[in-house]
């Protein structure tokens, strides 16, 4: 009886949540391998199995290039944004300068303006950029990455600053005494110590970018330049029922990079999330 | 809380000794600065070509500033802040300020350009071919790709055989080779469209009107053009548009940015003017708008609180349930339970929408229900929140698990020994400590959910809509409502949409500011 009271209920909660968590995913898997590939024929338990939806996805759509675009854009922009916010977090955490408090508050405040409501302005700005520098304009990776990096100095900087604050200052002070310049303190001493929060912000940025639909939808109009959300949402926009199997196959494939990044960074994640949160 | 606070007075950071130049650092720094300069020079050419001197000045100043900043040993914090700040100003601050400034205008469909552009548009739209209109030989050309480039009319004056290039900005004489029929056979800088290419773009060709002094030149077929007279012409004397046939006049109203006749009827084409605070006051005072706006605001708060609170409670419950070494298979539980977090949310929102489908949706099938989920306000709202729970609890679970592990077990055990119940110990000891760690994340989660566009747009699109108001649905958040105003089918109203986004910003900022104050208070109590 005490087992039920102390351990049993934990399994009940766990199993109930497992059903809740996995049922939709099972539905997606089942629809993805469903040979008919339509929404109306989809059940939670697969009624048959075939790779037809997957091969159609690659043959009939430009899924391959969407996937590559998404990986590169999300990969490059999350890596760059982690680096940029780490630089800023170092300044905010370790240096005392005029405007520090104001700067910190400004960074937080500007983030609260929903960025994509500025989409008209962004569209006009990039129309001009496309005229002057086509290499950075619409339908290019670099342009979109730059646009996403506009938000690099945001919540992540706060999260990182909180974590940086928990690293004892004595470490970098003694390095400075030993003659290290500020670049060495930053790159050699601080960065390795804050790896968990770098991993967490990289993961959050990666997930955020790979799911970003609205700005990418305005920005990328060429079929070959699209990212996964733009491409996949377009797939079910017209023929929702008929393309559902392909859509689910695409969904599963889209999850792969995220799961991999997750696995790669797993051991840092819980550390980073909580320790960063303590100081906010 | 950190090792620095363990003993003794707080040590003041010593002033850093003279920054010594680091040779290896230079090996990296010099090429990067060289690259920056090279990019700046590359970027300068198009600016010079187009005579964009302000842009060039900003570019030169920024580059010079960056070079100075990274070559001098001073201004260390700025060295670390510069990259992020520049990107922030270019792609966040500038667009936001630009948007904010449109909140004070009537910018939107029908009010896009200047008054001059509106006049030109009204005149060219009213052009008709009248007997005796001047006829020209027409060659359709483009300055870019034949399939997509901007169209240009090359027209030949029958008397002088002078060729002019015309687009929406007007006519300009050019040098070109002309054949006996007056058609252009070659022109520098223009690609002539073949009959087939022109045929596929005939709709665009028909729509193009080249403004002239008394009307406009339009095509008739693909090889002829005529100069028609404007049925409606602008009269500088009365600052009005006069219909040449009926004599009806529309006088310019500078306040409204439109031409209005005596009965208050407006021409569709107006221009952009400042309207002061009227976009803001409209939201609060116009009954047709204020009522739905307020209802949306209340639901928006409910949605953000329910999403954030629901995922938090669920995630915390799960974290506590699995926070015991006696639970077997904890790792397996953990891996499986965070799977929803790894699935692409945009796609899962669409999948959930289909699972709520009335006729063949999984949920009705599975439970033998016949509920029209997105048909009724209450069920649609419930469905949207349920989807949010599924998408959001894994994050809270991860965070709460981490936070629980950071709390020493001895604390709870000590309270147990002192006679507190398990629940009492949790409520009095564990929960407050958890809240210190998690409140900042809850605040940012609230701010995120308050503007969770995808959650509503990809599932219900705001439905169900009341019969009398197709613009404002039961599950609409302010942000989806704003999006519909700005980009929806009913005609874009950017100015009004921008005003609402400023309201959204203020609300989120105030809520966050209050919560952050509370957090600081919590931290003081418990640390």
mmCIF file of C-alpha atoms in Angstrom, chain B residues 180-507:
data_model
loop_
_atom_site.group_PDB
_atom_site.id
_atom_site.type_symbol
_atom_site.label_atom_id
_atom_site.label_comp_id
_atom_site.label_asym_id
_atom_site.label_seq_id
_atom_site.Cartn_x
_atom_site.Cartn_y
_atom_site.Cartn_z
ATOM 1 C CA UNK B 180 9.857 50.950 -91.602
ATOM 2 C CA UNK B 181 6.661 50.208 -89.665
ATOM 3 C CA UNK B 182 7.877 52.344 -86.769
ATOM 4 C CA UNK B 183 8.543 49.329 -84.523
ATOM 5 C CA UNK B 184 11.769 49.321 -82.497
ATOM 6 C CA UNK B 185 14.238 46.595 -83.474
ATOM 7 C CA UNK B 186 17.017 47.360 -81.025
ATOM 8 C CA UNK B 187 17.492 49.713 -78.074
ATOM 9 C CA UNK B 188 20.438 49.985 -75.725
ATOM 10 C CA UNK B 189 19.695 48.811 -72.201
ATOM 11 C CA UNK B 190 16.306 47.269 -73.085
ATOM 12 C CA UNK B 191 15.355 43.699 -73.852
ATOM 13 C CA UNK B 192 12.583 43.552 -76.449
ATOM 14 C CA UNK B 193 9.833 41.053 -75.714
ATOM 15 C CA UNK B 194 8.976 38.523 -78.405
ATOM 16 C CA UNK B 195 5.317 38.153 -79.354
ATOM 17 C CA UNK B 196 5.087 35.001 -77.253
ATOM 18 C CA UNK B 197 6.659 36.626 -74.180
ATOM 19 C CA UNK B 198 4.431 39.669 -74.544
ATOM 20 C CA UNK B 199 1.405 37.408 -74.968
ATOM 21 C CA UNK B 200 1.960 35.709 -71.610
ATOM 22 C CA UNK B 201 2.144 39.104 -69.900
ATOM 23 C CA UNK B 202 -0.758 40.702 -71.749
ATOM 24 C CA UNK B 203 -2.678 41.459 -68.544
ATOM 25 C CA UNK B 204 0.233 43.530 -67.231
ATOM 26 C CA UNK B 205 0.607 45.253 -70.586
ATOM 27 C CA UNK B 206 -3.070 46.217 -70.635
ATOM 28 C CA UNK B 207 -2.810 47.561 -67.106
ATOM 29 C CA UNK B 208 0.239 49.733 -67.751
ATOM 30 C CA UNK B 209 -0.538 53.410 -68.326
ATOM 31 C CA UNK B 210 2.195 55.928 -69.098
ATOM 32 C CA UNK B 211 1.095 59.317 -67.773
ATOM 33 C CA UNK B 212 1.313 62.297 -70.109
ATOM 34 C CA UNK B 213 0.322 65.931 -69.760
ATOM 35 C CA UNK B 214 -3.342 65.521 -70.682
ATOM 36 C CA UNK B 215 -3.962 61.857 -70.028
ATOM 37 C CA UNK B 216 -1.987 58.685 -70.561
ATOM 38 C CA UNK B 217 -0.607 56.358 -73.187
ATOM 39 C CA UNK B 218 -2.075 52.862 -73.071
ATOM 40 C CA UNK B 219 -1.703 49.852 -75.299
ATOM 41 C CA UNK B 220 -4.304 48.597 -77.711
ATOM 42 C CA UNK B 221 -3.135 45.133 -78.574
ATOM 43 C CA UNK B 222 0.556 44.353 -78.398
ATOM 44 C CA UNK B 223 1.864 46.597 -81.190
ATOM 45 C CA UNK B 224 -0.264 49.731 -81.070
ATOM 46 C CA UNK B 225 -0.652 52.388 -78.419
ATOM 47 C CA UNK B 226 -2.876 55.426 -78.160
ATOM 48 C CA UNK B 227 -2.775 58.561 -76.107
ATOM 49 C CA UNK B 228 -6.120 58.865 -74.377
ATOM 50 C CA UNK B 229 -7.593 61.784 -72.521
ATOM 51 C CA UNK B 230 -8.236 61.661 -68.808
ATOM 52 C CA UNK B 231 -11.919 61.630 -67.942
ATOM 53 C CA UNK B 232 -11.025 63.016 -64.543
ATOM 54 C CA UNK B 233 -8.417 65.720 -64.359
ATOM 55 C CA UNK B 234 -6.754 67.542 -61.495
ATOM 56 C CA UNK B 235 -7.339 71.295 -61.365
ATOM 57 C CA UNK B 236 -4.675 73.203 -59.451
ATOM 58 C CA UNK B 237 -6.917 76.255 -59.141
ATOM 59 C CA UNK B 238 -9.551 74.643 -56.960
ATOM 60 C CA UNK B 239 -7.259 71.839 -55.685
ATOM 61 C CA UNK B 240 -9.844 69.384 -56.906
ATOM 62 C CA UNK B 241 -10.494 66.553 -59.351
ATOM 63 C CA UNK B 242 -13.029 67.447 -62.060
ATOM 64 C CA UNK B 243 -14.869 64.967 -64.213
ATOM 65 C CA UNK B 244 -14.596 66.411 -67.724
ATOM 66 C CA UNK B 245 -17.813 64.773 -68.891
ATOM 67 C CA UNK B 246 -20.194 65.438 -65.985
ATOM 68 C CA UNK B 247 -18.486 68.415 -64.363
ATOM 69 C CA UNK B 248 -18.663 66.744 -60.943
ATOM 70 C CA UNK B 249 -15.846 67.792 -58.608
ATOM 71 C CA UNK B 250 -14.074 66.179 -55.681
ATOM 72 C CA UNK B 251 -12.169 68.617 -53.494
ATOM 73 C CA UNK B 252 -8.962 67.629 -51.727
ATOM 74 C CA UNK B 253 -9.402 67.089 -47.985
ATOM 75 C CA UNK B 254 -5.936 67.368 -46.478
ATOM 76 C CA UNK B 255 -7.112 66.021 -43.103
ATOM 77 C CA UNK B 256 -8.518 62.811 -44.521
ATOM 78 C CA UNK B 257 -6.015 62.439 -47.342
ATOM 79 C CA UNK B 258 -8.754 61.979 -49.927
ATOM 80 C CA UNK B 259 -10.760 63.777 -52.592
ATOM 81 C CA UNK B 260 -14.301 64.315 -51.324
ATOM 82 C CA UNK B 261 -17.352 65.631 -53.174
ATOM 83 C CA UNK B 262 -20.147 67.790 -51.782
ATOM 84 C CA UNK B 263 -22.075 64.768 -50.499
ATOM 85 C CA UNK B 264 -19.053 63.434 -48.592
ATOM 86 C CA UNK B 265 -18.344 60.671 -51.109
ATOM 87 C CA UNK B 266 -14.650 59.867 -51.487
ATOM 88 C CA UNK B 267 -12.606 58.734 -54.425
ATOM 89 C CA UNK B 268 -11.036 55.331 -53.692
ATOM 90 C CA UNK B 269 -7.542 56.614 -54.347
ATOM 91 C CA UNK B 270 -6.281 58.858 -51.560
ATOM 92 C CA UNK B 271 -2.899 59.693 -50.142
ATOM 93 C CA UNK B 272 -0.989 59.253 -46.917
ATOM 94 C CA UNK B 273 -1.453 61.971 -44.282
ATOM 95 C CA UNK B 274 -0.816 62.248 -40.586
ATOM 96 C CA UNK B 275 -3.962 61.672 -38.539
ATOM 97 C CA UNK B 276 -2.591 62.319 -35.060
ATOM 98 C CA UNK B 277 -3.983 60.102 -32.330
ATOM 99 C CA UNK B 278 -7.193 59.168 -34.122
ATOM 100 C CA UNK B 279 -6.084 55.557 -34.704
ATOM 101 C CA UNK B 280 -5.551 55.218 -30.950
ATOM 102 C CA UNK B 281 -8.750 56.929 -29.890
ATOM 103 C CA UNK B 282 -10.729 54.853 -32.385
ATOM 104 C CA UNK B 283 -9.786 51.692 -30.491
ATOM 105 C CA UNK B 284 -11.067 53.141 -27.238
ATOM 106 C CA UNK B 285 -14.071 55.211 -28.266
ATOM 107 C CA UNK B 286 -15.710 53.852 -31.419
ATOM 108 C CA UNK B 287 -18.352 51.443 -30.049
ATOM 109 C CA UNK B 288 -18.148 49.073 -33.028
ATOM 110 C CA UNK B 289 -14.433 48.639 -32.386
ATOM 111 C CA UNK B 290 -14.040 49.171 -28.651
ATOM 112 C CA UNK B 291 -16.449 46.365 -27.684
ATOM 113 C CA UNK B 292 -14.817 43.581 -29.723
ATOM 114 C CA UNK B 293 -11.392 44.947 -28.851
ATOM 115 C CA UNK B 294 -12.114 44.706 -25.141
ATOM 116 C CA UNK B 295 -13.544 41.189 -25.508
ATOM 117 C CA UNK B 296 -10.418 40.144 -27.416
ATOM 118 C CA UNK B 297 -8.218 41.714 -24.772
ATOM 119 C CA UNK B 298 -9.917 39.752 -21.984
ATOM 120 C CA UNK B 299 -9.653 36.467 -23.897
ATOM 121 C CA UNK B 300 -6.046 37.307 -24.767
ATOM 122 C CA UNK B 301 -5.194 37.587 -21.075
ATOM 123 C CA UNK B 302 -7.118 34.413 -20.305
ATOM 124 C CA UNK B 303 -5.291 32.590 -23.072
ATOM 125 C CA UNK B 304 -1.841 33.753 -21.966
ATOM 126 C CA UNK B 305 -2.531 32.954 -18.305
ATOM 127 C CA UNK B 306 -4.099 29.570 -19.073
ATOM 128 C CA UNK B 307 -1.315 28.569 -21.477
ATOM 129 C CA UNK B 308 1.476 29.652 -19.197
ATOM 130 C CA UNK B 309 -0.153 28.490 -15.964
ATOM 131 C CA UNK B 310 -1.473 25.246 -17.446
ATOM 132 C CA UNK B 311 1.846 24.178 -18.930
ATOM 133 C CA UNK B 312 3.576 25.162 -15.708
ATOM 134 C CA UNK B 313 1.252 23.134 -13.471
ATOM 135 C CA UNK B 314 1.380 20.149 -15.795
ATOM 136 C CA UNK B 315 5.148 20.309 -16.207
ATOM 137 C CA UNK B 316 5.706 20.767 -12.486
ATOM 138 C CA UNK B 317 3.358 17.916 -11.565
ATOM 139 C CA UNK B 318 5.211 15.648 -13.945
ATOM 140 C CA UNK B 319 8.614 16.759 -12.709
ATOM 141 C CA UNK B 320 7.588 16.074 -9.111
ATOM 142 C CA UNK B 321 6.122 12.704 -10.031
ATOM 143 C CA UNK B 322 9.348 11.622 -11.671
ATOM 144 C CA UNK B 323 11.585 13.254 -9.072
ATOM 145 C CA UNK B 324 12.145 10.120 -7.063
ATOM 146 C CA UNK B 325 14.937 7.591 -7.383
ATOM 147 C CA UNK B 326 12.360 4.867 -6.757
ATOM 148 C CA UNK B 327 10.583 5.427 -10.078
ATOM 149 C CA UNK B 328 11.925 2.912 -12.546
ATOM 150 C CA UNK B 329 12.537 3.915 -16.145
ATOM 151 C CA UNK B 330 12.850 7.610 -15.372
ATOM 152 C CA UNK B 331 15.199 8.200 -18.293
ATOM 153 C CA UNK B 332 12.802 6.531 -20.723
ATOM 154 C CA UNK B 333 9.903 8.598 -19.361
ATOM 155 C CA UNK B 334 11.924 11.759 -19.735
ATOM 156 C CA UNK B 335 13.010 11.099 -23.321
ATOM 157 C CA UNK B 336 9.476 10.239 -24.443
ATOM 158 C CA UNK B 337 7.784 13.035 -22.530
ATOM 159 C CA UNK B 338 9.829 15.813 -24.114
ATOM 160 C CA UNK B 339 9.185 14.532 -27.634
ATOM 161 C CA UNK B 340 6.371 17.059 -28.283
ATOM 162 C CA UNK B 341 8.950 19.792 -27.716
ATOM 163 C CA UNK B 342 11.141 18.422 -30.473
ATOM 164 C CA UNK B 343 8.337 18.176 -33.018
ATOM 165 C CA UNK B 344 8.078 21.226 -35.301
ATOM 166 C CA UNK B 345 5.357 23.306 -33.650
ATOM 167 C CA UNK B 346 4.039 24.949 -36.822
ATOM 168 C CA UNK B 347 3.332 21.516 -38.289
ATOM 169 C CA UNK B 348 1.862 20.047 -35.115
ATOM 170 C CA UNK B 349 -0.535 22.985 -34.837
ATOM 171 C CA UNK B 350 -1.888 22.088 -38.267
ATOM 172 C CA UNK B 351 -2.067 18.412 -37.304
ATOM 173 C CA UNK B 352 -3.998 19.284 -34.136
ATOM 174 C CA UNK B 353 -6.367 21.362 -36.184
ATOM 175 C CA UNK B 354 -7.146 18.289 -38.235
ATOM 176 C CA UNK B 355 -7.467 16.167 -35.124
ATOM 177 C CA UNK B 356 -10.241 18.512 -33.994
ATOM 178 C CA UNK B 357 -12.019 18.167 -37.325
ATOM 179 C CA UNK B 358 -15.716 17.497 -36.749
ATOM 180 C CA UNK B 359 -16.305 14.856 -39.413
ATOM 181 C CA UNK B 360 -13.148 12.774 -39.592
ATOM 182 C CA UNK B 361 -10.987 14.228 -36.802
ATOM 183 C CA UNK B 362 -9.162 11.847 -34.509
ATOM 184 C CA UNK B 363 -10.614 13.256 -31.303
ATOM 185 C CA UNK B 364 -14.254 12.835 -32.264
ATOM 186 C CA UNK B 365 -13.509 9.377 -33.705
ATOM 187 C CA UNK B 366 -11.537 8.185 -30.714
ATOM 188 C CA UNK B 367 -14.019 9.253 -28.070
ATOM 189 C CA UNK B 368 -17.104 8.697 -30.183
ATOM 190 C CA UNK B 369 -17.995 12.377 -29.996
ATOM 191 C CA UNK B 370 -19.749 14.568 -32.466
ATOM 192 C CA UNK B 371 -18.537 17.945 -31.332
ATOM 193 C CA UNK B 372 -18.114 20.826 -33.743
ATOM 194 C CA UNK B 373 -14.966 21.947 -31.935
ATOM 195 C CA UNK B 374 -14.213 25.125 -33.831
ATOM 196 C CA UNK B 375 -17.881 25.988 -34.270
ATOM 197 C CA UNK B 376 -18.652 27.174 -30.743
ATOM 198 C CA UNK B 377 -16.711 29.818 -28.804
ATOM 199 C CA UNK B 378 -16.219 27.761 -25.653
ATOM 200 C CA UNK B 379 -15.127 24.536 -27.351
ATOM 201 C CA UNK B 380 -12.835 26.385 -29.773
ATOM 202 C CA UNK B 381 -11.147 28.180 -26.876
ATOM 203 C CA UNK B 382 -10.811 24.935 -24.946
ATOM 204 C CA UNK B 383 -9.287 23.257 -27.988
ATOM 205 C CA UNK B 384 -6.755 26.042 -28.527
ATOM 206 C CA UNK B 385 -5.634 25.889 -24.909
ATOM 207 C CA UNK B 386 -5.419 22.096 -24.993
ATOM 208 C CA UNK B 387 -3.085 22.319 -27.982
ATOM 209 C CA UNK B 388 -0.990 24.860 -26.108
ATOM 210 C CA UNK B 389 -0.739 22.501 -23.147
ATOM 211 C CA UNK B 390 0.546 19.741 -25.380
ATOM 212 C CA UNK B 391 3.109 21.961 -27.090
ATOM 213 C CA UNK B 392 4.268 23.800 -23.991
ATOM 214 C CA UNK B 393 4.395 21.442 -21.026
ATOM 215 C CA UNK B 394 7.695 19.713 -22.025
ATOM 216 C CA UNK B 395 9.607 22.979 -21.680
ATOM 217 C CA UNK B 396 8.192 23.550 -18.209
ATOM 218 C CA UNK B 397 8.876 19.915 -17.356
ATOM 219 C CA UNK B 398 12.524 20.279 -18.338
ATOM 220 C CA UNK B 399 12.900 23.512 -16.443
ATOM 221 C CA UNK B 400 11.107 22.267 -13.335
ATOM 222 C CA UNK B 401 13.129 19.050 -13.323
ATOM 223 C CA UNK B 402 16.323 21.062 -13.381
ATOM 224 C CA UNK B 403 15.126 23.406 -10.669
ATOM 225 C CA UNK B 404 14.020 20.523 -8.449
ATOM 226 C CA UNK B 405 17.429 18.915 -8.746
ATOM 227 C CA UNK B 406 19.024 22.155 -7.641
ATOM 228 C CA UNK B 407 17.065 22.183 -4.374
ATOM 229 C CA UNK B 408 18.818 20.209 -1.651
ATOM 230 C CA UNK B 409 16.785 17.176 -0.633
ATOM 231 C CA UNK B 410 17.735 17.772 2.999
ATOM 232 C CA UNK B 411 15.398 20.758 3.167
ATOM 233 C CA UNK B 412 12.284 18.704 2.503
ATOM 234 C CA UNK B 413 13.509 15.925 4.783
ATOM 235 C CA UNK B 414 14.144 18.367 7.579
ATOM 236 C CA UNK B 415 10.625 19.694 7.333
ATOM 237 C CA UNK B 416 9.330 16.112 7.368
ATOM 238 C CA UNK B 417 11.197 15.458 10.584
ATOM 239 C CA UNK B 418 9.768 18.630 12.064
ATOM 240 C CA UNK B 419 6.347 17.089 11.502
ATOM 241 C CA UNK B 420 5.212 18.737 8.297
ATOM 242 C CA UNK B 421 3.193 16.655 5.855
ATOM 243 C CA UNK B 422 4.579 15.946 2.403
ATOM 244 C CA UNK B 423 2.180 18.490 0.947
ATOM 245 C CA UNK B 424 2.994 21.038 3.623
ATOM 246 C CA UNK B 425 6.708 20.626 3.043
ATOM 247 C CA UNK B 426 6.233 21.065 -0.654
ATOM 248 C CA UNK B 427 4.047 24.118 -0.299
ATOM 249 C CA UNK B 428 6.148 25.862 2.330
ATOM 250 C CA UNK B 429 9.688 24.919 1.301
ATOM 251 C CA UNK B 430 10.024 23.494 -2.187
ATOM 252 C CA UNK B 431 7.509 25.628 -4.063
ATOM 253 C CA UNK B 432 8.798 29.020 -2.891
ATOM 254 C CA UNK B 433 12.341 28.021 -3.810
ATOM 255 C CA UNK B 434 11.169 26.809 -7.186
ATOM 256 C CA UNK B 435 9.291 30.020 -7.808
ATOM 257 C CA UNK B 436 12.425 32.092 -7.313
ATOM 258 C CA UNK B 437 14.081 30.158 -10.085
ATOM 259 C CA UNK B 438 11.111 29.882 -12.396
ATOM 260 C CA UNK B 439 9.314 33.225 -12.182
ATOM 261 C CA UNK B 440 11.499 34.963 -14.791
ATOM 262 C CA UNK B 441 10.843 32.096 -17.186
ATOM 263 C CA UNK B 442 7.127 32.290 -16.443
ATOM 264 C CA UNK B 443 7.165 35.981 -17.279
ATOM 265 C CA UNK B 444 8.907 35.502 -20.590
ATOM 266 C CA UNK B 445 6.600 32.586 -21.323
ATOM 267 C CA UNK B 446 3.624 34.844 -20.591
ATOM 268 C CA UNK B 447 4.998 37.526 -22.914
ATOM 269 C CA UNK B 448 5.518 34.907 -25.607
ATOM 270 C CA UNK B 449 2.045 33.418 -25.248
ATOM 271 C CA UNK B 450 0.393 36.821 -25.144
ATOM 272 C CA UNK B 451 1.545 37.224 -28.748
ATOM 273 C CA UNK B 452 1.421 33.571 -29.755
ATOM 274 C CA UNK B 453 0.388 34.208 -33.317
ATOM 275 C CA UNK B 454 0.954 30.696 -34.660
ATOM 276 C CA UNK B 455 -1.102 29.049 -31.909
ATOM 277 C CA UNK B 456 -4.273 30.698 -33.146
ATOM 278 C CA UNK B 457 -3.530 31.448 -36.771
ATOM 279 C CA UNK B 458 -2.581 27.882 -37.667
ATOM 280 C CA UNK B 459 -5.404 26.219 -35.712
ATOM 281 C CA UNK B 460 -8.642 28.226 -35.726
ATOM 282 C CA UNK B 461 -7.589 31.363 -37.616
ATOM 283 C CA UNK B 462 -9.646 33.177 -34.994
ATOM 284 C CA UNK B 463 -12.873 31.252 -35.629
ATOM 285 C CA UNK B 464 -15.712 31.094 -34.742
ATOM 286 C CA UNK B 465 -16.747 34.570 -35.841
ATOM 287 C CA UNK B 466 -19.917 36.234 -34.614
ATOM 288 C CA UNK B 467 -22.458 36.804 -37.363
ATOM 289 C CA UNK B 468 -22.224 40.581 -37.113
ATOM 290 C CA UNK B 469 -18.431 40.909 -37.040
ATOM 291 C CA UNK B 470 -16.323 38.904 -39.478
ATOM 292 C CA UNK B 471 -13.149 40.707 -38.372
ATOM 293 C CA UNK B 472 -12.978 39.602 -34.776
ATOM 294 C CA UNK B 473 -13.406 35.944 -33.797
ATOM 295 C CA UNK B 474 -13.827 34.236 -30.447
ATOM 296 C CA UNK B 475 -10.320 32.769 -30.359
ATOM 297 C CA UNK B 476 -8.631 35.805 -31.921
ATOM 298 C CA UNK B 477 -5.691 37.149 -29.978
ATOM 299 C CA UNK B 478 -4.863 40.820 -30.383
ATOM 300 C CA UNK B 479 -1.992 39.841 -32.593
ATOM 301 C CA UNK B 480 -4.035 37.735 -35.035
ATOM 302 C CA UNK B 481 -6.713 40.426 -35.042
ATOM 303 C CA UNK B 482 -4.059 43.023 -35.853
ATOM 304 C CA UNK B 483 -2.594 40.838 -38.551
ATOM 305 C CA UNK B 484 -6.013 40.542 -40.202
ATOM 306 C CA UNK B 485 -6.433 44.321 -40.138
ATOM 307 C CA UNK B 486 -3.012 44.877 -41.647
ATOM 308 C CA UNK B 487 -2.896 42.106 -44.229
ATOM 309 C CA UNK B 488 -6.358 40.559 -44.365
ATOM 310 C CA UNK B 489 -8.777 40.542 -47.245
ATOM 311 C CA UNK B 490 -10.806 43.549 -46.108
ATOM 312 C CA UNK B 491 -8.240 46.085 -47.290
ATOM 313 C CA UNK B 492 -5.000 46.829 -45.511
ATOM 314 C CA UNK B 493 -5.062 49.422 -42.703
ATOM 315 C CA UNK B 494 -1.423 49.578 -41.651
ATOM 316 C CA UNK B 495 -1.830 52.757 -39.623
ATOM 317 C CA UNK B 496 -4.592 51.308 -37.465
ATOM 318 C CA UNK B 497 -2.784 47.952 -37.161
ATOM 319 C CA UNK B 498 0.357 49.755 -36.005
ATOM 320 C CA UNK B 499 -1.661 51.598 -33.355
ATOM 321 C CA UNK B 500 -2.938 48.285 -31.965
ATOM 322 C CA UNK B 501 0.583 46.846 -31.917
ATOM 323 C CA UNK B 502 1.635 49.772 -29.779
ATOM 324 C CA UNK B 503 -1.203 48.907 -27.374
ATOM 325 C CA UNK B 504 -0.007 45.291 -27.303
ATOM 326 C CA UNK B 505 3.526 46.420 -26.597
ATOM 327 C CA UNK B 506 2.414 48.666 -23.738
ATOM 328 C CA UNK B 507 0.300 45.923 -22.155
#
